[in-house]
Short mmCIF file of C-alpha atoms and ligand atoms in Angstrom, two decimals:
data_model
loop_
_atom_site.label_atom_id
_atom_site.label_comp_id
_atom_site.label_asym_id
_atom_site.label_seq_id
_atom_site.Cartn_x
_atom_site.Cartn_y
_atom_site.Cartn_z
CA MET Z 11 0.00 0.00 0.00
CA LYS Z 12 1.03 3.61 -0.44
CA PRO Z 13 1.08 5.98 2.54
CA PRO Z 14 -1.74 8.52 2.83
CA PRO Z 15 -0.72 12.04 1.69
CA PHE Z 16 1.37 14.16 4.08
CA ALA Z 17 3.26 17.45 4.04
CA TYR Z 18 7.03 17.24 4.42
CA SER Z 19 9.79 19.50 5.69
CA ARG Z 20 13.51 18.93 6.16
CA PRO Z 21 14.99 21.33 8.71
CA GLN Z 22 18.77 21.78 8.81
CA THR Z 23 19.06 22.75 12.47
CA ILE Z 24 17.62 21.65 15.82
CA ASP Z 25 15.96 25.07 16.30
CA GLU Z 26 14.24 24.91 12.91
CA ALA Z 27 12.98 21.39 13.69
CA LEU Z 28 11.63 22.46 17.09
CA GLU Z 29 9.86 25.42 15.49
CA THR Z 30 8.19 23.13 12.94
CA LEU Z 31 7.19 20.57 15.58
CA HIS Z 32 5.67 23.37 17.67
CA GLU Z 33 3.65 24.69 14.70
CA ILE Z 34 2.36 21.27 13.60
CA GLY Z 35 1.59 19.83 17.06
CA ASP Z 36 -0.15 16.47 17.51
CA GLU Z 37 -0.80 15.85 13.80
CA GLY Z 38 2.91 15.67 12.92
CA LYS Z 39 5.65 13.04 13.24
CA VAL Z 40 9.43 13.19 13.31
CA LEU Z 41 11.14 11.15 10.58
CA ALA Z 42 14.68 9.89 11.29
CA GLY Z 43 15.90 6.71 9.53
CA GLY Z 44 12.36 5.77 8.48
CA GLN Z 45 12.93 2.05 9.20
CA SER Z 46 9.93 1.85 11.52
CA LEU Z 47 7.83 4.86 10.57
CA ILE Z 48 7.76 4.31 6.79
CA PRO Z 49 6.41 0.74 7.11
CA LEU Z 50 3.76 2.07 9.54
CA LEU Z 51 2.75 4.70 6.97
CA ALA Z 52 2.72 2.18 4.16
CA PHE Z 53 0.39 -0.09 6.14
CA ARG Z 54 -1.65 2.99 7.11
CA LEU Z 55 -1.14 2.24 10.78
CA ALA Z 56 0.01 5.86 11.21
CA ARG Z 57 -1.50 8.86 9.36
CA PRO Z 58 0.48 11.97 10.29
CA SER Z 59 -0.42 15.09 8.31
CA HIS Z 60 3.20 16.30 8.35
CA LEU Z 61 6.63 14.64 8.52
CA THR Z 62 9.55 16.61 9.95
CA ASP Z 63 12.60 14.90 8.49
CA ILE Z 64 15.50 15.46 10.91
CA SER Z 65 18.01 13.32 9.00
CA ARG Z 66 20.07 16.35 7.80
CA ILE Z 67 20.66 17.83 11.24
CA LYS Z 68 24.38 17.24 11.62
CA ASP Z 69 24.47 18.23 15.30
CA LEU Z 70 22.46 15.11 16.15
CA ASP Z 71 24.86 12.67 14.51
CA TYR Z 72 27.71 11.77 16.86
CA VAL Z 73 29.07 9.08 19.17
CA GLU Z 74 31.48 9.93 21.98
CA LEU Z 75 33.09 7.49 24.41
CA GLY Z 76 34.67 9.46 27.27
CA ASP Z 77 37.61 8.32 29.41
CA ASP Z 78 35.15 8.38 32.34
CA GLY Z 79 33.10 5.61 30.67
CA VAL Z 80 30.24 7.89 29.65
CA LEU Z 81 28.89 6.97 26.23
CA SER Z 82 27.07 9.88 24.54
CA ILE Z 83 25.04 9.05 21.45
CA GLY Z 84 23.39 11.72 19.30
CA ALA Z 85 19.84 10.75 18.26
CA LEU Z 86 20.83 10.37 14.60
CA ALA Z 87 23.77 8.00 15.12
CA THR Z 88 22.93 4.86 13.18
CA HIS Z 89 22.92 1.34 14.59
CA ARG Z 90 25.73 0.51 12.17
CA ARG Z 91 27.90 3.33 13.43
CA ILE Z 92 27.68 1.92 16.95
CA GLU Z 93 28.18 -1.64 15.73
CA THR Z 94 31.44 -0.73 13.97
CA HIS Z 95 32.85 1.38 16.85
CA LYS Z 96 35.97 -0.64 17.72
CA ALA Z 97 36.79 1.05 21.05
CA LEU Z 98 33.21 0.59 22.24
CA GLN Z 99 33.22 -3.04 21.16
CA ALA Z 100 36.32 -3.69 23.29
CA ARG Z 101 35.04 -1.66 26.25
CA CYS Z 102 31.47 -3.00 26.33
CA PRO Z 103 30.80 -6.06 24.12
CA ALA Z 104 27.12 -6.24 25.20
CA ILE Z 105 26.30 -3.19 23.09
CA ASN Z 106 27.88 -4.63 19.96
CA GLU Z 107 26.25 -8.01 20.58
CA ALA Z 108 22.83 -6.39 20.85
CA VAL Z 109 23.09 -3.89 18.01
CA SER Z 110 24.55 -6.34 15.51
CA GLN Z 111 21.32 -8.37 15.85
CA ILE Z 112 19.03 -5.50 14.80
CA GLY Z 113 17.44 -6.52 11.49
CA HIS Z 114 19.92 -6.65 8.60
CA VAL Z 115 22.85 -4.42 7.61
CA ALA Z 116 20.67 -2.33 5.28
CA ILE Z 117 18.35 -1.54 8.21
CA ARG Z 118 21.25 -0.83 10.56
CA ASN Z 119 22.77 1.54 8.00
CA ARG Z 120 19.70 3.78 8.08
CA GLY Z 121 17.99 3.11 11.42
CA THR Z 122 19.00 5.43 14.25
CA VAL Z 123 19.47 5.01 17.98
CA GLY Z 124 17.10 7.92 18.65
CA GLY Z 125 14.46 6.44 16.36
CA SER Z 126 14.61 3.09 18.08
CA MET Z 127 14.36 4.65 21.56
CA ALA Z 128 11.46 6.90 20.50
CA HIS Z 129 9.67 4.01 18.80
CA ALA Z 130 9.97 1.97 22.05
CA ASP Z 131 9.19 -1.43 20.59
CA PRO Z 132 9.42 -3.91 23.49
CA ALA Z 133 11.17 -6.36 21.14
CA ALA Z 134 13.87 -3.80 20.28
CA GLU Z 135 17.41 -3.98 21.60
CA TRP Z 136 18.05 -0.30 22.41
CA PRO Z 137 15.45 0.16 25.18
CA ALA Z 138 16.86 -2.94 26.92
CA LEU Z 139 20.39 -1.49 26.63
CA ALA Z 140 19.12 1.83 27.98
CA LEU Z 141 17.77 0.11 31.10
CA LEU Z 142 20.91 -1.98 31.50
CA PHE Z 143 23.20 1.06 31.44
CA ASP Z 144 20.96 3.55 33.31
CA ALA Z 145 20.60 5.78 30.26
CA ARG Z 146 19.68 9.46 30.55
CA PHE Z 147 17.62 10.90 27.71
CA HIS Z 148 18.00 14.53 26.66
CA LEU Z 149 14.73 15.89 25.28
CA GLN Z 150 14.03 19.34 23.91
CA SER Z 151 11.00 21.30 22.78
CA ARG Z 152 10.66 24.99 21.95
CA SER Z 153 9.77 25.64 25.57
CA GLY Z 154 12.88 24.02 27.07
CA GLN Z 155 15.06 20.98 27.76
CA ARG Z 156 14.54 18.12 30.17
CA THR Z 157 16.45 14.96 31.05
CA VAL Z 158 14.66 11.72 31.90
CA SER Z 159 15.89 8.33 33.09
CA ALA Z 160 15.36 5.10 31.14
CA LYS Z 161 12.75 4.06 33.69
CA GLU Z 162 10.79 7.27 33.04
CA MET Z 163 11.27 7.23 29.28
CA PHE Z 164 9.50 3.94 28.46
CA VAL Z 165 5.90 4.24 29.57
CA SER Z 166 4.14 1.33 27.86
CA TYR Z 167 3.85 -0.52 24.57
CA MET Z 168 5.50 1.72 21.93
CA THR Z 169 4.88 4.69 24.19
CA THR Z 170 7.43 7.08 25.69
CA VAL Z 171 7.24 10.35 27.60
CA LEU Z 172 8.15 12.27 24.42
CA ALA Z 173 5.57 14.98 23.63
CA ALA Z 174 4.55 15.62 20.01
CA ASP Z 175 6.58 18.85 19.87
CA GLU Z 176 9.63 17.31 21.55
CA LEU Z 177 12.83 15.96 20.01
CA LEU Z 178 15.05 13.33 21.51
CA LEU Z 179 18.48 14.92 21.15
CA ALA Z 180 20.82 12.41 22.76
CA VAL Z 181 21.22 9.42 25.04
CA LYS Z 182 23.96 9.12 27.66
CA MET Z 183 24.94 5.86 29.29
CA GLN Z 184 27.38 5.24 32.11
CA LEU Z 185 29.31 2.12 31.12
CA PRO Z 186 30.38 -0.21 33.95
CA PRO Z 187 34.00 -0.24 35.17
CA SER Z 188 36.45 -1.92 32.82
CA GLY Z 189 36.82 -4.99 35.12
CA ALA Z 190 33.12 -5.79 34.73
CA GLY Z 191 31.91 -8.28 32.11
CA THR Z 192 28.99 -7.42 29.87
CA ALA Z 193 27.03 -9.59 27.45
CA PHE Z 194 23.81 -9.60 25.41
CA VAL Z 195 22.21 -12.83 24.21
CA GLU Z 196 19.01 -13.26 22.20
CA VAL Z 197 17.12 -15.87 20.20
CA SER Z 198 15.05 -15.34 17.09
CA ARG Z 199 13.49 -17.69 14.57
CA ARG Z 200 15.66 -16.46 11.69
CA HIS Z 201 18.69 -14.22 11.38
CA GLY Z 202 17.46 -10.62 11.17
CA ASP Z 203 14.06 -11.25 12.77
CA PHE Z 204 12.96 -9.43 15.89
CA ALA Z 205 14.02 -11.51 18.92
CA MET Z 206 11.59 -13.81 20.73
CA ALA Z 207 13.68 -13.23 23.86
CA GLY Z 208 16.83 -11.33 24.70
CA ALA Z 209 18.77 -10.38 27.82
CA GLY Z 210 21.72 -8.17 28.66
CA SER Z 211 23.90 -8.60 31.73
CA VAL Z 212 26.65 -6.86 33.61
CA LEU Z 213 28.65 -8.75 36.24
CA ASN Z 214 31.63 -7.52 38.17
CA VAL Z 215 33.42 -10.29 40.03
CA GLU Z 216 35.91 -9.02 42.60
CA ASP Z 217 37.83 -11.27 45.05
CA GLY Z 218 35.63 -14.19 44.00
CA VAL Z 219 32.26 -12.53 44.71
CA VAL Z 220 29.82 -10.46 42.64
CA SER Z 221 30.18 -6.76 43.49
CA GLU Z 222 27.85 -5.49 40.76
CA ALA Z 223 25.08 -7.21 38.80
CA ARG Z 224 22.65 -5.86 36.24
CA ILE Z 225 20.11 -7.66 34.10
CA SER Z 226 17.65 -6.34 31.53
CA VAL Z 227 15.27 -8.31 29.37
CA MET Z 228 13.61 -7.47 26.05
CA SER Z 229 10.42 -9.00 24.56
CA ALA Z 230 9.37 -9.23 28.19
CA GLY Z 231 5.99 -7.47 28.06
CA LEU Z 232 4.82 -3.95 27.27
CA THR Z 233 8.33 -2.56 27.75
CA ALA Z 234 11.82 -3.91 28.32
CA VAL Z 235 12.33 -4.84 31.99
CA ARG Z 236 15.21 -4.45 34.44
CA GLY Z 237 15.60 -7.48 36.73
CA LEU Z 238 16.36 -5.59 39.95
CA GLU Z 239 15.38 -8.40 42.33
CA ALA Z 240 17.29 -11.01 40.34
CA GLU Z 241 20.34 -8.72 40.48
CA GLN Z 242 20.11 -8.57 44.29
CA LEU Z 243 20.24 -12.37 44.45
CA LEU Z 244 23.74 -12.21 42.97
CA ILE Z 245 25.35 -9.38 44.93
CA GLY Z 246 27.86 -10.65 47.48
CA GLU Z 247 27.58 -14.24 46.22
CA GLU Z 248 30.12 -16.37 44.40
CA PRO Z 249 29.19 -16.42 40.71
CA THR Z 250 28.56 -20.18 40.64
CA ASP Z 251 26.33 -21.81 38.02
CA GLU Z 252 23.80 -22.43 40.76
CA HIS Z 253 23.62 -18.75 41.75
CA LEU Z 254 23.39 -17.59 38.14
CA GLN Z 255 20.60 -20.11 37.50
CA ARG Z 256 18.70 -18.87 40.57
CA ALA Z 257 18.88 -15.27 39.30
CA ALA Z 258 17.85 -16.33 35.78
CA ASP Z 259 14.89 -18.29 37.14
CA HIS Z 260 13.80 -15.25 39.13
CA ILE Z 261 13.43 -13.27 35.90
CA GLU Z 262 10.27 -15.29 35.17
CA SER Z 263 8.42 -13.44 37.90
CA ALA Z 264 9.54 -10.00 36.66
CA ILE Z 265 8.20 -10.27 33.11
CA GLU Z 266 4.86 -10.56 31.29
CA PRO Z 267 5.73 -11.68 27.75
CA MET Z 268 2.95 -11.53 25.18
CA GLU Z 269 1.73 -14.39 23.05
CA ASP Z 270 2.29 -13.81 19.33
CA VAL Z 271 2.85 -15.72 16.08
CA HIS Z 272 6.21 -16.95 17.39
CA GLY Z 273 4.77 -18.74 20.40
CA PRO Z 274 2.74 -18.67 23.60
CA ALA Z 275 3.64 -16.48 26.57
CA ASP Z 276 4.89 -19.41 28.67
CA TYR Z 277 7.34 -20.43 25.99
CA LYS Z 278 8.73 -16.89 25.83
CA ARG Z 279 8.92 -16.77 29.61
CA HIS Z 280 11.05 -19.90 29.52
CA LEU Z 281 13.22 -18.46 26.74
CA ALA Z 282 13.80 -15.33 28.82
CA THR Z 283 15.33 -17.42 31.61
CA VAL Z 284 17.52 -19.25 29.09
CA VAL Z 285 18.93 -16.06 27.52
CA THR Z 286 19.36 -14.46 30.94
CA LEU Z 287 21.43 -17.42 32.15
CA ARG Z 288 23.54 -17.42 28.98
CA SER Z 289 24.21 -13.70 29.19
CA LEU Z 290 25.15 -13.97 32.88
CA GLN Z 291 27.55 -16.83 32.11
CA LYS Z 292 29.20 -14.81 29.35
CA ALA Z 293 29.45 -11.70 31.52
CA ARG Z 294 30.96 -13.80 34.32
CA SER Z 295 33.69 -15.24 32.13
CA ARG Z 296 34.47 -11.79 30.73
CA SER Z 297 34.76 -10.27 34.19
CA MET Z 298 36.89 -13.14 35.53
CA GLY Z 299 38.96 -13.19 32.33
CA ALA Z 300 39.68 -9.46 32.71
CA LYS Z 301 41.29 -10.16 36.10
CA THR Z 302 43.61 -13.05 35.16
C1 LIG B 11 12.76 -5.60 8.41
C2 LIG B 11 13.06 -4.82 9.67
C3 LIG B 11 13.62 -5.51 10.74
C4 LIG B 11 13.91 -4.82 11.92
N1 LIG B 11 14.45 -5.52 12.95
C5 LIG B 11 14.69 -4.87 14.11
C6 LIG B 11 15.24 -5.57 15.23
O1 LIG B 11 15.52 -6.77 15.18
N2 LIG B 11 15.46 -4.86 16.37
C7 LIG B 11 15.16 -3.51 16.47
O2 LIG B 11 15.38 -2.92 17.53
N3 LIG B 11 14.66 -2.83 15.43
C8 LIG B 11 14.43 -3.47 14.27
N4 LIG B 11 13.91 -2.76 13.21
C9 LIG B 11 13.60 -1.32 13.40
C10 LIG B 11 14.85 -0.47 13.23
O3 LIG B 11 15.72 -0.69 14.30
C11 LIG B 11 14.55 1.04 13.23
O4 LIG B 11 15.73 1.62 12.79
C12 LIG B 11 14.21 1.73 14.53
O5 LIG B 11 13.18 1.08 15.23
C13 LIG B 11 13.68 3.15 14.26
O6 LIG B 11 14.72 3.98 13.90
P1 LIG B 11 14.57 4.98 12.69
O7 LIG B 11 15.72 5.93 12.77
O8 LIG B 11 14.40 4.21 11.46
O9 LIG B 11 13.25 5.79 13.12
P2 LIG B 11 11.96 6.21 12.29
O10 LIG B 11 11.34 5.02 11.65
O11 LIG B 11 12.27 7.36 11.42
O12 LIG B 11 11.04 6.72 13.49
C14 LIG B 11 10.53 5.81 14.45
C15 LIG B 11 9.70 6.58 15.47
O13 LIG B 11 10.53 7.40 16.30
C16 LIG B 11 10.19 8.79 16.18
N5 LIG B 11 11.47 9.51 16.21
C17 LIG B 11 12.59 9.20 15.48
N6 LIG B 11 13.61 9.97 15.86
C18 LIG B 11 13.15 10.80 16.84
C19 LIG B 11 13.76 11.82 17.62
N7 LIG B 11 15.07 12.13 17.53
N8 LIG B 11 12.99 12.48 18.52
C20 LIG B 11 11.66 12.17 18.66
N9 LIG B 11 11.05 11.19 17.96
C21 LIG B 11 11.78 10.51 17.06
C22 LIG B 11 9.40 8.89 14.90
O14 LIG B 11 8.49 9.98 14.93
C23 LIG B 11 8.69 7.56 14.86
O15 LIG B 11 7.55 7.60 15.69
C24 LIG B 11 13.64 -3.41 12.02
C25 LIG B 11 13.11 -2.72 10.92
C26 LIG B 11 12.82 -3.42 9.76
C27 LIG B 11 12.24 -2.66 8.59
#
């Protein structure tokens, strides 16, 4: 199908874009890489009267990895740009492992980090990474700027706190210390499909016990989910298979996966525990390997 008719503008600066979004209001939509929005238009699942194409705003296209471990990503940085960032890959393999499983290369070449966060698909990798690394989101409208946490950003199924006249400018994540291990594991029916289940983990093993643990799970319900209680089961414990399994099993109670064409909810719940365990095991060996 062809999209319904819409007006189109392509601002060159953030201020111009904010002015346009303010004028158009609720009837408009931001267009970034178009990898989610254009299919929605084509299927007539979205009918905006105006598209504000931000893809030429150079100030939104950057990736910076600071010596302090803060990763700053401009909204227009593409998935592929993150995937091919060598220093980031070495510093935090979980991000590369997650992003390299987004669709296919053609999609990763055009799709943007900001677009994926704003789209907030619960089966998408970026919202799960945002929860895992305590992301801060920088939002701006004509009336001012605000910063929200990952917990605040993702409200429900494909719903964020972003207002219609607001742009997501950037995402900042605090990466764990270099001695920590990180990993992201997912399963999908075919290469390039959205995942049926996926989990990211951070484990820092110091003097034989877990000093830091983080878990986040995608395809887990209306939004990605952080496994805070499962994390607490690991802190202060030896990272034995038994302890990792106990934390992974606990994830079942934190999620509400939805039945879909790929399988019933119970099956996905089981898969979530499997990918959580695998990601914890990988993170453990990376943390312990970093200290030998
Ligand atoms: C075949 C296929 C397979 C895919 N597989 C996966 C997958 O496995 N995992 C995955 O995570 N994604 C997948 N995607 C989606 C892809 O990752 C998209 O790139 C991403 O979801 C949206 O990014 P975009 O830049 O294309 O955004 P767009 O499609 O341009 O926009 C998406 C939404 O975000 C809003 N938006 C965009 N940028 C901003 C901004 N800066 N501020 C405010 N609002 C904004 C738009 O208004 C729109 O509502 C797939 C897509 C396709 C077509």
